[in-house]
Amino acid sequence: HRILSTSETEGWELSISKTPDDSDADVVGTFANTFPKGDILDFVGEDHGVTLDPIFRDILGQRQLFSVSKFGQNLDNESKKLRGFFVDPNKEVLPKSKLPVDMLFSAPECQADKNALPADKGALANIAALLDETQAEAFANALSHAISVAQGPPGTGKSRLVGAIIRALVVKGEKIAATASSNVAVNNLLEAAVSFWKLVAPGIPPPFARIFSEAQILSQWAMRELDVLSSPCHLDQLRYQRANQEPQLWTGYVDGRKELAASGIIDSKELYKAYSKDAKKLSVQVLQDGIMAVFCTVTGAQSAALYQEDPVDAHLQWFYPATAVIVDEAGTIWRPALMMLTMTFREATRLILAGDPLQLTGLLLDKRSRSIWKKAYLQDIMDRKFPTVVLKRQYRMHDCLYAATAAVVYKIAIASKKLTSEPSAFLRRLLASPIIVNGPQASYELPSYCHFLDVAHGVEETGEGSSSFNQAEIEVVSSLVLSLLDRGFSKGEICVLTGYAAQKKALEAAAKANGWVGVKILTVDVKTKGTPGFIGNKQRTNVATSRQKEALYFVGKASFWFARVAVSKKWMHEILKSTNQKIRGFIAAAQPTPMQQIAPPLQTLTIADEPATAAALAALDQRHEEAVNRLYDEALKVQEPLDFQITDLTEKRSKVKSKADQDRLDGEIVKLDEVLRERQEECDRAMLALDADYEREKRELAAAEENNDDDLYTAD
């Protein structure tokens, strides 16, 4: 909303991307609305590199049309204001932020002296004592710096850490704005904060408020979301409690709320006007009287729930001057949203970013934005050496279930509180006897908690759009789910993840046909044109392999997943290979159904009581791995420069005005794309050849030993 101290209250979201020489800034964003032709096209459009996000209740884009038209008429002056705020705060063009925003958004590296805050370790030691070692380190980091980062890999207790930080800041007397990109994330953050508060201060109501805009609150009444509205920290619940203390002073609100509770809507215009006026005054009183932490989405932080207009000049007056801003799930926040938060809460002296750039990031629809921002902005902040602590103890799953993913994605060891050597009741029940799975052409015996089910004869088909599905794999998944249900596990204890929308749709049909509706079926990404599929994306594969608590089963074709492929498709392959190395018997042997002799699945040969053969196989494995790594390194040397050239040309293409120059650059990009595709295909062929040679030599070793002793070998 209006953040530039102009006389009108207007709305826009600005995405700032620096030009190569850092001398200026372009306004960039994304758009989903359709705009009529006219003045707007002189400012917004691909030719200008400027597009817009949709705004709630602005289906035709009229509010944005007005806002951007006004902004476009005075673009140079407004850009100078923004640059003065974010890059050169010494220019008195806007009220200054108390945070070092110039360092955060413009400096190549964090300056330690400029980022330091006085520490207060002694008074808060009792809170830190409730955290593990790295959580306590991150806790101290947040309290001693103006800008700090806590990176939380899956299940490492990031929410508990943030709850502890909020409690500590309240004790220090600071007012907090706790935000995240989505309502789900904000609700989880509030739940964690309330839980920690009750742990250290039982019997004392937490001084928290869950903020919604008035439009959202009215929508909640209309949709009868009574469980949301009845939450003790909900803004409207707090207003209701305040109004009930002196109901005669708030008749407009009390009467209006009665109608909302009865019918979900206020029919009378007069009553609606009285209700709205009282509701605003009550919000101001509630938030100024004892509330120490507000919880809202990033966009909700700019809603009218937190400000009121000056009756004289219409300037905004923020009646909740937060001194600390916490951003949870910060890996999903792009730079423009973070900029808006720093402009909104200008009294803040502390910015705490909690998240993980190696999990899911925010979605960028605009091609130009994607070409400029290739990584999460949180990663950019960490790369510029802002003080960061990585949490290194996870509480979600037992030790054997995440070690392989952690080794590939984070390249560090992440300890586990839960140990396989001390199995839970769930795990003991799971391991009581093997799980039997029957597929269309093979059956599987699963004696452990982590297996790969090789559906060797599955065929990939194209569903709606460009998404894929595999019917044979769907039948195996369905049988696995039914076997787990037969073992006594509930539907709520099972979740099926897939990377493809068509596969999800087919799985839902299988659930309906086979009686397991109620088991969650989720996708791990939103596939959009021009973005990588989940198997080649580090963040998506990390998320896909870290949701489990007790057991993890992969279903796919081993000949594909365990072959080395092109650089752009490596992450899921590497995680599976790492898991296969760490967990014995990971690839479940498929037993052919009667009368159907199918090709054997990919297997790992183990040799009993024969050191010479074991040594030969170990040497073969090492030679193969070295050859694969050499080929992989050579592919990187060739493909990375091509990627950089394509990126540079794409950025140039977005800035040129001449149609002839645009066509010329388009031609160069197409040619480089073709060269890159050829190099990737060459790499694929070379990798497949290496794997074929490896399998042939392994079979020859096995055959030679079988001639000596047919009983020598077993297969895992």
XYZ file of C-alpha atoms in Angstrom:
716
model
C 0.000 0.000 0.000
C 0.923 3.669 -0.147
C 4.507 3.541 1.131
C 5.999 6.575 -0.540
C 4.402 9.324 1.580
C 2.315 10.764 -1.257
C -1.078 12.279 -0.616
C -3.130 9.383 -2.073
C -3.468 5.879 -0.699
C -2.553 3.659 -3.622
C -1.269 0.106 -3.951
C 1.516 -1.564 -5.862
C 4.239 -4.100 -5.267
C 7.695 -3.164 -6.477
C 10.369 -5.642 -7.473
C 13.757 -3.967 -7.744
C 16.503 -5.587 -9.826
C 19.866 -3.865 -10.161
C 21.257 -3.190 -13.614
C 24.799 -4.502 -14.318
C 26.476 -1.187 -13.488
C 24.362 -0.645 -10.340
C 23.619 2.853 -11.559
C 19.862 2.507 -11.725
C 17.014 0.135 -10.922
C 14.228 -1.352 -13.037
C 10.752 -2.012 -11.720
C 9.921 -5.684 -12.328
C 7.068 -7.927 -11.257
C 4.531 -10.482 -12.431
C 1.012 -10.167 -13.776
C -2.159 -12.193 -14.133
C -4.817 -9.540 -14.823
C -5.918 -8.283 -18.227
C -5.597 -4.537 -18.731
C -7.411 -2.447 -21.359
C -5.290 -0.673 -23.937
C -4.349 2.909 -23.171
C -1.838 4.819 -21.105
C -1.067 1.734 -19.038
C 0.694 0.137 -22.009
C 3.128 3.047 -22.083
C 4.431 1.831 -18.732
C 3.471 -1.815 -18.241
C 4.305 -4.636 -20.612
C 7.068 -6.985 -21.718
C 8.705 -4.254 -23.802
C 9.206 -2.267 -20.590
C 10.044 -5.271 -18.420
C 7.169 -4.342 -16.096
C 4.202 -6.550 -15.190
C 1.890 -6.839 -12.189
C 0.669 -9.307 -9.581
C -3.090 -9.719 -9.149
C -4.705 -7.970 -6.178
C -7.548 -9.566 -4.196
C -10.961 -8.188 -5.225
C -9.443 -6.437 -8.254
C -10.417 -8.977 -10.905
C -10.386 -6.482 -13.776
C -7.252 -4.771 -12.509
C -8.888 -1.359 -12.130
C -7.163 -0.518 -8.839
C -3.810 -1.519 -10.284
C -4.528 0.349 -13.500
C -5.082 3.544 -11.543
C -2.122 3.004 -9.213
C 0.386 2.149 -11.906
C -0.825 4.921 -14.197
C -0.241 7.440 -11.390
C 3.102 5.854 -10.574
C 4.128 5.824 -14.227
C 3.398 9.527 -14.637
C 6.032 10.293 -12.031
C 8.316 7.285 -12.428
C 11.634 9.129 -12.261
C 10.763 10.940 -9.039
C 9.332 7.826 -7.375
C 12.393 5.782 -8.400
C 14.637 8.389 -6.792
C 12.616 8.118 -3.587
C 13.031 4.361 -3.544
C 16.721 4.584 -4.327
C 17.124 7.140 -1.548
C 15.469 4.782 0.917
C 17.202 1.528 -0.008
C 20.567 2.617 -1.404
C 21.436 6.031 -0.013
C 19.564 6.717 3.269
C 21.486 9.973 3.704
C 19.192 11.516 1.112
C 16.210 12.834 3.050
C 13.628 11.758 0.470
C 11.722 9.384 2.769
C 11.657 8.758 6.528
C 14.618 6.532 7.319
C 14.451 2.955 8.462
C 16.274 2.149 11.707
C 17.531 -1.042 10.040
C 20.639 -0.846 7.820
C 18.525 -1.368 4.691
C 21.226 0.040 2.413
C 23.552 -2.741 3.592
C 20.804 -5.373 3.338
C 19.736 -4.555 -0.219
C 22.724 -2.817 -1.782
C 26.016 -3.777 -0.112
C 28.118 -6.607 -1.576
C 28.845 -7.906 1.922
C 27.615 -7.517 5.509
C 29.599 -5.073 7.663
C 29.952 -6.638 11.106
C 30.231 -3.354 13.033
C 27.168 -1.889 11.337
C 25.156 -5.050 12.049
C 26.008 -5.552 15.739
C 23.517 -5.053 18.586
C 24.210 -5.175 22.345
C 23.928 -8.759 23.633
C 21.844 -9.667 26.691
C 22.843 -13.255 27.373
C 22.506 -13.362 31.155
C 18.879 -12.273 31.467
C 17.758 -14.736 28.787
C 19.834 -17.777 29.744
C 16.778 -19.604 31.132
C 15.138 -19.510 27.685
C 18.279 -20.596 25.826
C 18.569 -23.565 28.193
C 15.408 -25.022 26.627
C 17.069 -25.239 23.198
C 19.594 -27.637 21.713
C 23.152 -26.532 20.939
C 22.680 -25.079 17.458
C 19.260 -23.647 18.335
C 20.862 -21.828 21.275
C 23.578 -20.545 18.939
C 20.939 -19.251 16.498
C 19.026 -17.729 19.434
C 22.100 -15.755 20.546
C 22.793 -14.793 16.918
C 19.316 -13.282 16.555
C 19.595 -11.279 19.778
C 22.996 -9.793 18.989
C 22.533 -8.627 15.372
C 20.339 -6.183 13.510
C 19.983 -8.646 10.625
C 20.416 -12.383 11.224
C 19.579 -15.698 9.568
C 18.593 -19.052 11.073
C 18.686 -21.802 8.450
C 16.502 -24.749 9.424
C 16.806 -27.978 7.401
C 13.708 -30.228 7.574
C 12.596 -31.144 11.088
C 15.347 -29.257 12.924
C 13.052 -27.287 15.258
C 13.075 -23.918 13.506
C 9.548 -23.154 14.735
C 10.544 -23.851 18.345
C 13.554 -21.569 17.905
C 11.350 -18.739 16.605
C 8.935 -19.276 19.496
C 11.862 -18.906 21.916
C 13.047 -15.735 20.171
C 9.567 -14.194 20.359
C 9.322 -14.979 24.078
C 12.767 -13.454 24.690
C 11.972 -10.260 22.781
C 8.705 -9.834 24.694
C 10.664 -10.153 27.950
C 12.996 -7.437 26.635
C 9.967 -5.204 25.979
C 10.201 -5.256 22.197
C 7.144 -5.244 19.939
C 7.264 -7.909 17.257
C 5.807 -8.319 13.780
C 5.986 -12.031 12.927
C 5.312 -12.721 9.266
C 5.431 -15.396 6.577
C 4.350 -15.611 2.962
C 1.214 -17.723 3.474
C -1.594 -17.969 6.026
C -0.707 -21.611 6.696
C 2.875 -20.659 7.553
C 1.691 -17.781 9.780
C -0.710 -20.095 11.631
C 2.099 -22.613 12.209
C 4.338 -19.806 13.460
C 1.663 -18.587 15.893
C 1.064 -22.138 17.137
C 4.794 -22.596 17.824
C 5.003 -19.248 19.622
C 1.961 -20.021 21.804
C 3.340 -23.498 22.600
C 6.699 -22.133 23.749
C 5.001 -19.340 25.706
C 2.893 -21.888 27.613
C 6.025 -23.906 28.312
C 7.839 -21.049 30.048
C 4.888 -18.979 31.322
C 1.989 -21.342 32.056
C -1.210 -19.625 33.132
C -0.293 -16.278 31.534
C -2.192 -15.539 28.288
C 0.258 -14.861 25.441
C 0.097 -11.186 24.351
C -0.309 -12.158 20.693
C -2.731 -11.050 17.962
C -3.391 -12.864 14.674
C -3.996 -10.078 12.167
C -6.448 -10.255 9.277
C -7.747 -7.444 7.089
C -11.366 -6.444 7.631
C -12.242 -7.969 4.246
C -10.761 -11.291 5.379
C -12.698 -11.208 8.658
C -15.977 -10.527 6.851
C -15.161 -13.347 4.437
C -14.528 -15.705 7.379
C -17.964 -14.875 8.770
C -19.597 -15.348 5.354
C -17.849 -18.721 4.874
C -18.738 -19.768 8.464
C -15.098 -20.355 9.406
C -16.039 -20.306 13.075
C -13.033 -22.347 14.182
C -10.759 -19.619 12.791
C -12.782 -16.769 14.291
C -12.905 -18.401 17.742
C -9.112 -18.650 18.083
C -8.081 -16.825 21.293
C -5.509 -14.716 19.434
C -7.716 -13.790 16.462
C -7.991 -10.003 16.111
C -11.787 -10.132 16.065
C -11.902 -12.334 19.168
C -9.721 -9.792 20.983
C -11.980 -6.945 19.801
C -15.040 -8.855 20.986
C -13.547 -9.318 24.455
C -12.707 -5.602 24.631
C -16.174 -4.534 23.435
C -17.905 -6.769 25.994
C -16.211 -4.865 28.805
C -18.222 -1.729 27.855
C -20.847 -2.822 25.301
C -22.728 0.477 25.544
C -19.750 2.241 23.942
C -19.550 -0.154 20.999
C -23.131 -0.717 19.923
C -22.272 -0.555 16.207
C -19.696 -3.309 16.514
C -21.721 -5.449 18.942
C -24.908 -5.314 16.844
C -23.024 -5.838 13.591
C -21.160 -8.827 14.974
C -24.446 -10.374 16.132
C -25.726 -10.230 12.531
C -22.482 -11.717 11.241
C -22.736 -14.559 13.747
C -26.359 -15.206 12.784
C -26.281 -14.909 9.002
C -22.680 -14.251 7.937
C -23.514 -10.829 6.492
C -24.620 -7.331 7.553
C -27.525 -6.269 5.332
C -28.065 -2.744 6.625
C -25.722 -0.121 5.160
C -26.104 2.049 8.245
C -25.248 -0.804 10.578
C -22.317 -1.846 8.375
C -20.949 1.707 8.524
C -21.303 1.810 12.328
C -19.761 -1.652 12.674
C -16.769 -0.714 10.499
C -16.128 2.497 12.411
C -16.216 0.750 15.790
C -14.191 -2.211 14.532
C -11.381 0.107 13.442
C -11.292 1.905 16.793
C -11.328 -1.391 18.662
C -8.409 -2.669 16.570
C -6.368 0.392 17.505
C -7.149 -0.034 21.209
C -6.400 -3.763 21.226
C -3.066 -3.440 19.415
C -1.912 -0.462 21.450
C -2.848 -1.942 24.811
C -0.707 -4.913 25.775
C -0.247 -6.765 22.477
C 3.479 -7.477 22.073
C 3.474 -9.606 18.912
C 1.293 -9.487 15.813
C 1.188 -12.405 13.365
C 0.276 -11.762 9.742
C 1.259 -12.557 6.185
C 3.793 -10.360 4.432
C 1.070 -8.707 2.385
C -1.160 -8.518 5.472
C 1.518 -6.386 7.126
C 0.547 -3.605 4.710
C -3.192 -4.010 5.346
C -5.365 -1.328 6.926
C -5.597 -3.519 10.024
C -2.316 -1.966 11.173
C -2.690 1.658 10.120
C -5.182 4.500 9.979
C -5.323 7.543 7.720
C -4.601 10.996 9.082
C -7.894 12.942 8.792
C -6.041 16.067 7.586
C -3.543 14.954 4.930
C -4.476 11.253 4.460
C -0.966 10.141 5.401
C -0.807 6.735 7.043
C -0.304 6.441 10.780
C 1.000 3.027 11.878
C -0.416 2.346 15.323
C 1.686 -0.774 15.841
C 5.346 0.383 15.636
C 7.147 -2.966 15.707
C 10.770 -2.876 16.850
C 11.559 -6.410 15.650
C 10.462 -8.106 12.428
C 10.586 -11.900 12.113
C 10.145 -13.532 8.711
C 9.478 -17.273 8.861
C 9.797 -19.514 5.787
C 12.091 -16.755 4.533
C 13.318 -18.939 1.668
C 9.983 -18.257 -0.069
C 10.296 -14.456 0.228
C 11.654 -12.547 -2.755
C 13.405 -9.215 -2.428
C 10.414 -6.907 -3.177
C 8.354 -8.384 -0.338
C 11.268 -7.952 2.068
C 11.638 -4.369 0.878
C 8.001 -3.666 1.644
C 8.389 -5.040 5.176
C 11.337 -2.753 5.889
C 9.406 0.244 4.564
C 6.327 -0.681 6.609
C 8.090 -1.229 9.944
C 10.575 1.645 9.872
C 10.938 1.672 13.663
C 12.328 -1.884 13.652
C 15.937 -2.285 14.748
C 15.982 -6.058 14.344
C 15.214 -8.292 11.330
C 15.302 -12.072 11.894
C 15.064 -14.328 8.840
C 14.228 -17.964 9.586
C 14.004 -20.392 6.710
C 15.889 -22.621 4.330
C 16.779 -21.689 0.730
C 17.340 -25.411 0.080
C 13.627 -26.121 0.546
C 10.815 -24.712 -1.594
C 11.204 -21.126 -2.784
C 8.540 -18.687 -3.924
C 7.146 -18.997 -7.449
C 8.112 -16.413 -10.054
C 5.775 -16.283 -13.050
C 7.620 -13.579 -14.966
C 10.374 -14.831 -17.324
C 12.548 -11.789 -16.803
C 12.335 -12.049 -13.031
C 13.340 -15.723 -13.242
C 16.313 -14.857 -15.450
C 17.546 -12.295 -12.903
C 16.716 -14.091 -9.633
C 18.039 -17.614 -10.059
C 18.171 -18.373 -6.338
C 16.170 -17.555 -3.249
C 16.870 -14.071 -1.920
C 17.607 -15.620 1.465
C 20.494 -17.469 -0.204
C 21.757 -14.168 -1.597
C 21.711 -12.676 1.910
C 23.592 -15.676 3.294
C 26.124 -15.511 0.441
C 26.828 -11.892 1.410
C 27.950 -13.142 4.827
C 25.125 -11.906 7.025
C 25.444 -13.853 10.320
C 23.883 -17.274 9.770
C 23.485 -20.330 11.983
C 22.462 -23.696 10.518
C 20.404 -25.955 12.798
C 22.016 -29.411 12.880
C 19.748 -31.658 14.921
C 16.469 -32.926 13.510
C 13.462 -34.214 15.442
C 11.124 -35.402 12.686
C 12.488 -38.810 11.673
C 14.871 -41.458 12.930
C 18.542 -41.266 12.041
C 18.623 -43.583 8.996
C 15.830 -41.854 7.089
C 17.435 -38.506 6.292
C 21.190 -39.072 6.409
C 21.437 -39.716 2.660
C 19.485 -36.593 1.668
C 21.400 -34.419 4.143
C 24.719 -35.651 2.737
C 23.703 -34.776 -0.838
C 21.776 -31.521 -0.278
C 23.557 -29.904 2.692
C 26.892 -31.756 2.567
C 26.894 -31.853 6.369
C 25.875 -34.375 9.008
C 22.540 -33.657 10.687
C 22.081 -35.512 13.975
C 18.763 -37.121 14.921
C 17.043 -37.252 18.272
C 15.145 -40.409 17.237
C 17.330 -43.469 16.690
C 16.593 -46.609 14.690
C 18.258 -48.573 17.482
C 15.472 -47.355 19.777
C 12.417 -47.985 17.542
C 9.057 -46.395 18.228
C 5.874 -48.444 18.609
C 5.025 -47.587 14.992
C 8.378 -48.867 13.736
C 8.203 -52.040 15.814
C 4.795 -52.817 14.330
C 6.070 -52.079 10.824
C 9.077 -54.388 11.205
C 7.176 -57.252 12.840
C 7.034 -59.022 9.467
C 7.732 -58.042 5.835
C 5.194 -55.905 3.981
C 4.016 -57.731 0.835
C 3.228 -55.634 -2.258
C 1.689 -57.071 -5.414
C 2.157 -55.210 -8.691
C 0.758 -56.010 -12.151
C 3.858 -58.019 -13.148
C 5.851 -58.474 -9.959
C 5.541 -58.733 -6.186
C 7.824 -57.261 -3.532
C 8.769 -58.257 0.001
C 9.678 -55.260 2.157
C 11.354 -56.269 5.423
C 12.545 -52.786 6.401
C 11.451 -49.143 6.723
C 13.118 -47.761 3.565
C 12.966 -49.429 0.159
C 12.970 -48.695 -3.559
C 10.320 -50.716 -5.423
C 11.605 -51.294 -8.956
C 8.674 -51.228 -11.407
C 10.849 -52.286 -14.332
C 8.082 -52.562 -16.934
C 6.182 -49.385 -16.126
C 5.414 -47.182 -19.137
C 5.252 -43.390 -18.901
C 2.183 -41.870 -20.549
C 1.174 -38.257 -21.103
C -1.876 -37.000 -19.270
C -3.536 -33.597 -19.391
C -1.203 -30.883 -20.625
C 2.406 -32.061 -20.512
C 2.187 -33.911 -17.191
C 2.981 -37.641 -17.025
C 1.636 -40.746 -15.303
C 2.646 -44.412 -15.037
C -0.184 -46.891 -14.523
C 2.038 -49.779 -13.404
C 3.592 -47.604 -10.676
C 0.126 -46.459 -9.602
C -0.965 -50.066 -9.103
C 2.155 -50.783 -7.026
C 1.532 -47.705 -4.878
C -2.094 -48.737 -4.385
C -1.042 -52.239 -3.273
C 1.565 -50.779 -0.881
C -1.005 -48.459 0.710
C -3.500 -51.304 1.128
C -0.798 -53.519 2.703
C 0.028 -50.779 5.228
C -3.663 -50.362 6.049
C -3.994 -54.141 6.492
C -1.071 -53.977 8.937
C -3.230 -51.711 11.103
C -1.904 -48.277 10.215
C -4.485 -45.516 9.786
C -5.060 -43.483 6.632
C -3.876 -40.382 8.473
C -0.472 -42.004 9.033
C 0.174 -42.485 5.301
C 0.980 -39.892 2.630
C 1.720 -40.371 -1.086
C 3.927 -37.782 -2.798
C 4.374 -37.403 -6.548
C 6.025 -34.861 -8.806
C 3.337 -34.863 -11.482
C -0.241 -33.576 -11.591
C -1.398 -36.354 -13.954
C 0.049 -39.011 -11.628
C -1.761 -37.416 -8.690
C -5.065 -37.480 -10.578
C -4.604 -41.155 -11.485
C -3.643 -41.999 -7.879
C -6.817 -40.306 -6.647
C -8.833 -42.477 -9.045
C -7.014 -45.586 -7.759
C -7.744 -44.573 -4.158
C -11.433 -44.238 -4.956
C -11.535 -47.567 -6.804
C -9.568 -49.524 -4.178
C -10.934 -48.095 -0.949
C -8.129 -45.917 0.376
C -9.687 -42.468 -0.016
C -8.522 -40.418 2.977
C -4.837 -41.082 2.462
C -3.195 -37.773 1.545
C -1.972 -37.538 -2.055
C 0.198 -34.477 -2.636
C 2.490 -33.026 -5.282
C 5.871 -31.558 -4.383
C 5.884 -28.668 -6.829
C 3.828 -26.420 -9.053
C 4.987 -27.160 -12.596
C 4.994 -24.119 -14.857
C 6.337 -23.664 -18.334
C 10.010 -22.790 -18.295
C 10.723 -24.163 -14.802
C 12.604 -27.399 -14.085
C 10.794 -30.590 -13.142
C 11.085 -31.784 -9.589
C 13.782 -34.438 -10.215
C 16.317 -31.820 -11.296
C 15.506 -29.250 -8.629
C 17.451 -29.461 -5.382
C 14.769 -27.743 -3.292
C 11.906 -29.930 -4.514
C 13.790 -33.187 -4.154
C 14.866 -32.140 -0.655
C 11.250 -31.508 0.332
C 10.042 -34.715 -1.340
C 12.495 -36.879 0.622
C 12.090 -35.247 4.049
C 8.370 -35.434 4.916
C 8.492 -38.917 6.495
C 8.732 -39.697 10.208
C 9.020 -43.495 10.387
C 9.243 -45.071 6.910
C 9.959 -44.088 3.306
C 9.230 -46.043 0.137
C 10.174 -45.003 -3.407
C 8.340 -46.420 -6.436
C 9.900 -46.102 -9.887
C 12.092 -47.668 -12.541
C 15.561 -48.472 -11.191
C 17.214 -48.476 -14.611
C 16.313 -44.775 -14.864
C 16.789 -43.562 -11.303
C 20.122 -45.246 -10.667
C 21.744 -44.208 -13.960
C 23.826 -41.048 -14.082
C 22.109 -38.503 -16.306
C 22.616 -34.947 -17.526
C 23.639 -32.236 -15.070
C 20.182 -30.631 -15.112
C 18.497 -33.814 -13.822
C 20.758 -35.043 -11.105
C 19.370 -34.316 -7.630
C 16.846 -37.108 -7.112
C 19.254 -39.556 -8.744
C 22.032 -38.561 -6.350
C 19.779 -38.848 -3.291
C 18.630 -42.312 -4.319
C 22.195 -43.457 -5.009
C 23.314 -42.091 -1.646
C 20.434 -43.896 0.079
C 21.350 -47.137 -1.695
C 24.911 -46.840 -0.361
C 23.784 -46.172 3.215
C 20.855 -48.620 3.583
C 21.467 -52.310 2.914
C 18.829 -53.978 0.762
C 17.363 -50.611 -0.284
C 16.328 -51.836 -3.740
C 13.578 -54.383 -3.111
C 13.952 -57.479 -5.273
C 10.943 -57.987 -7.550
C 9.648 -61.543 -7.863
C 8.031 -62.290 -11.269
C 4.418 -63.364 -11.194
C 3.759 -66.929 -12.496
C 3.958 -67.362 -16.301
C 5.569 -63.930 -16.698
C 9.341 -64.032 -16.879
C 10.400 -60.404 -16.908
C 13.855 -58.857 -16.951
C 15.414 -58.779 -13.485
C 15.507 -55.445 -11.693
C 18.690 -53.568 -10.990
C 20.330 -55.336 -8.029
C 23.352 -54.977 -5.856
C 25.355 -58.212 -5.744
C 26.763 -59.223 -2.386
C 29.292 -62.015 -2.161
C 29.455 -64.446 0.728
C 32.787 -65.644 2.084
C 34.829 -64.792 -1.028
C 37.319 -61.942 -0.416
C 38.804 -62.086 -3.932
C 35.461 -61.546 -5.642
C 34.484 -58.874 -3.144
C 37.734 -57.043 -3.869
C 37.125 -57.278 -7.606
C 33.637 -55.845 -7.256
C 34.890 -53.036 -4.987
C 37.567 -52.151 -7.548
C 34.963 -52.189 -10.324
C 32.676 -49.897 -8.295
C 35.519 -47.462 -7.667
C 36.586 -47.367 -11.353
C 33.005 -46.787 -12.419
C 32.464 -43.989 -9.901
C 35.710 -42.258 -10.925
C 34.775 -42.471 -14.607
C 31.313 -41.077 -13.908
C 32.721 -38.184 -11.878
C 35.203 -37.329 -14.642
C 32.437 -37.275 -17.221
C 30.226 -35.235 -14.938
C 32.980 -32.643 -14.373
C 33.663 -32.428 -18.101
C 29.942 -31.886 -18.758
C 29.847 -29.055 -16.223
C 32.799 -27.318 -17.885
C 30.947 -27.341 -21.196
C 27.396 -26.661 -20.041
C 27.889 -23.946 -17.399
C 29.434 -21.378 -19.841
C 26.534 -22.000 -22.231
C 24.048 -21.430 -19.403
C 25.757 -18.138 -18.510
C 25.773 -16.990 -22.147
C 22.048 -17.727 -22.501
C 21.313 -15.838 -19.271
C 23.332 -12.797 -20.384
C 21.616 -12.709 -23.769
C 18.199 -13.053 -22.125
C 18.926 -10.042 -19.900
C 20.146 -8.020 -22.905
C 17.026 -9.038 -24.847
C 14.811 -7.649 -22.080
C 16.435 -4.202 -22.311
C 16.715 -3.517 -26.031
C 13.925 -1.548 -27.718
C 14.656 -2.219 -31.382
C 12.659 -5.060 -32.950
C 15.658 -5.930 -35.128
C 17.939 -6.228 -32.086
C 15.337 -8.329 -30.281
C 15.049 -10.718 -33.244
C 18.841 -10.959 -33.523
C 19.224 -11.808 -29.840
C 16.338 -14.309 -30.043
C 18.198 -16.076 -32.849
C 21.412 -16.250 -30.832
C 19.555 -17.629 -27.809
C 17.884 -20.337 -29.924
C 21.248 -21.397 -31.360
C 22.842 -21.610 -27.913
C 19.839 -23.573 -26.627
C 20.335 -26.087 -29.437
C 24.046 -26.423 -28.643
C 23.283 -26.886 -24.940
C 20.675 -29.548 -25.703
C 23.156 -31.392 -27.959
C 25.813 -31.332 -25.220
C 23.314 -32.660 -22.675
C 22.296 -35.476 -25.020
C 25.969 -36.353 -25.585
C 26.452 -36.492 -21.822
C 23.376 -38.717 -21.447
C 24.654 -41.146 -24.065
C 28.109 -41.266 -22.513
C 26.642 -41.874 -19.052
C 24.438 -44.686 -20.332
C 27.436 -46.268 -22.064
C 29.437 -46.172 -18.832
C 26.578 -47.759 -16.917
C 26.164 -50.456 -19.581
C 29.887 -51.330 -19.390
C 29.667 -51.419 -15.609
C 26.684 -53.800 -15.617
C 28.367 -56.025 -18.238
C 31.592 -56.326 -16.220
C 29.606 -57.018 -13.073
C 27.684 -59.821 -14.819
C 30.952 -61.287 -16.111
C 32.370 -61.362 -12.579
C 29.230 -63.070 -11.339
C 29.237 -65.613 -14.172
C 32.885 -66.515 -13.580
C 32.238 -67.237 -9.929
C 29.088 -69.235 -10.668
C 31.202 -71.669 -12.675
C 33.169 -72.381 -9.518
C 30.371 -72.525 -6.996
C 26.719 -72.071 -7.887
C 25.804 -71.543 -4.221
C 28.258 -68.756 -3.559
C 26.068 -65.762 -4.367
C 23.083 -64.107 -2.820
C 21.274 -61.022 -4.041
C 20.047 -58.133 -1.928
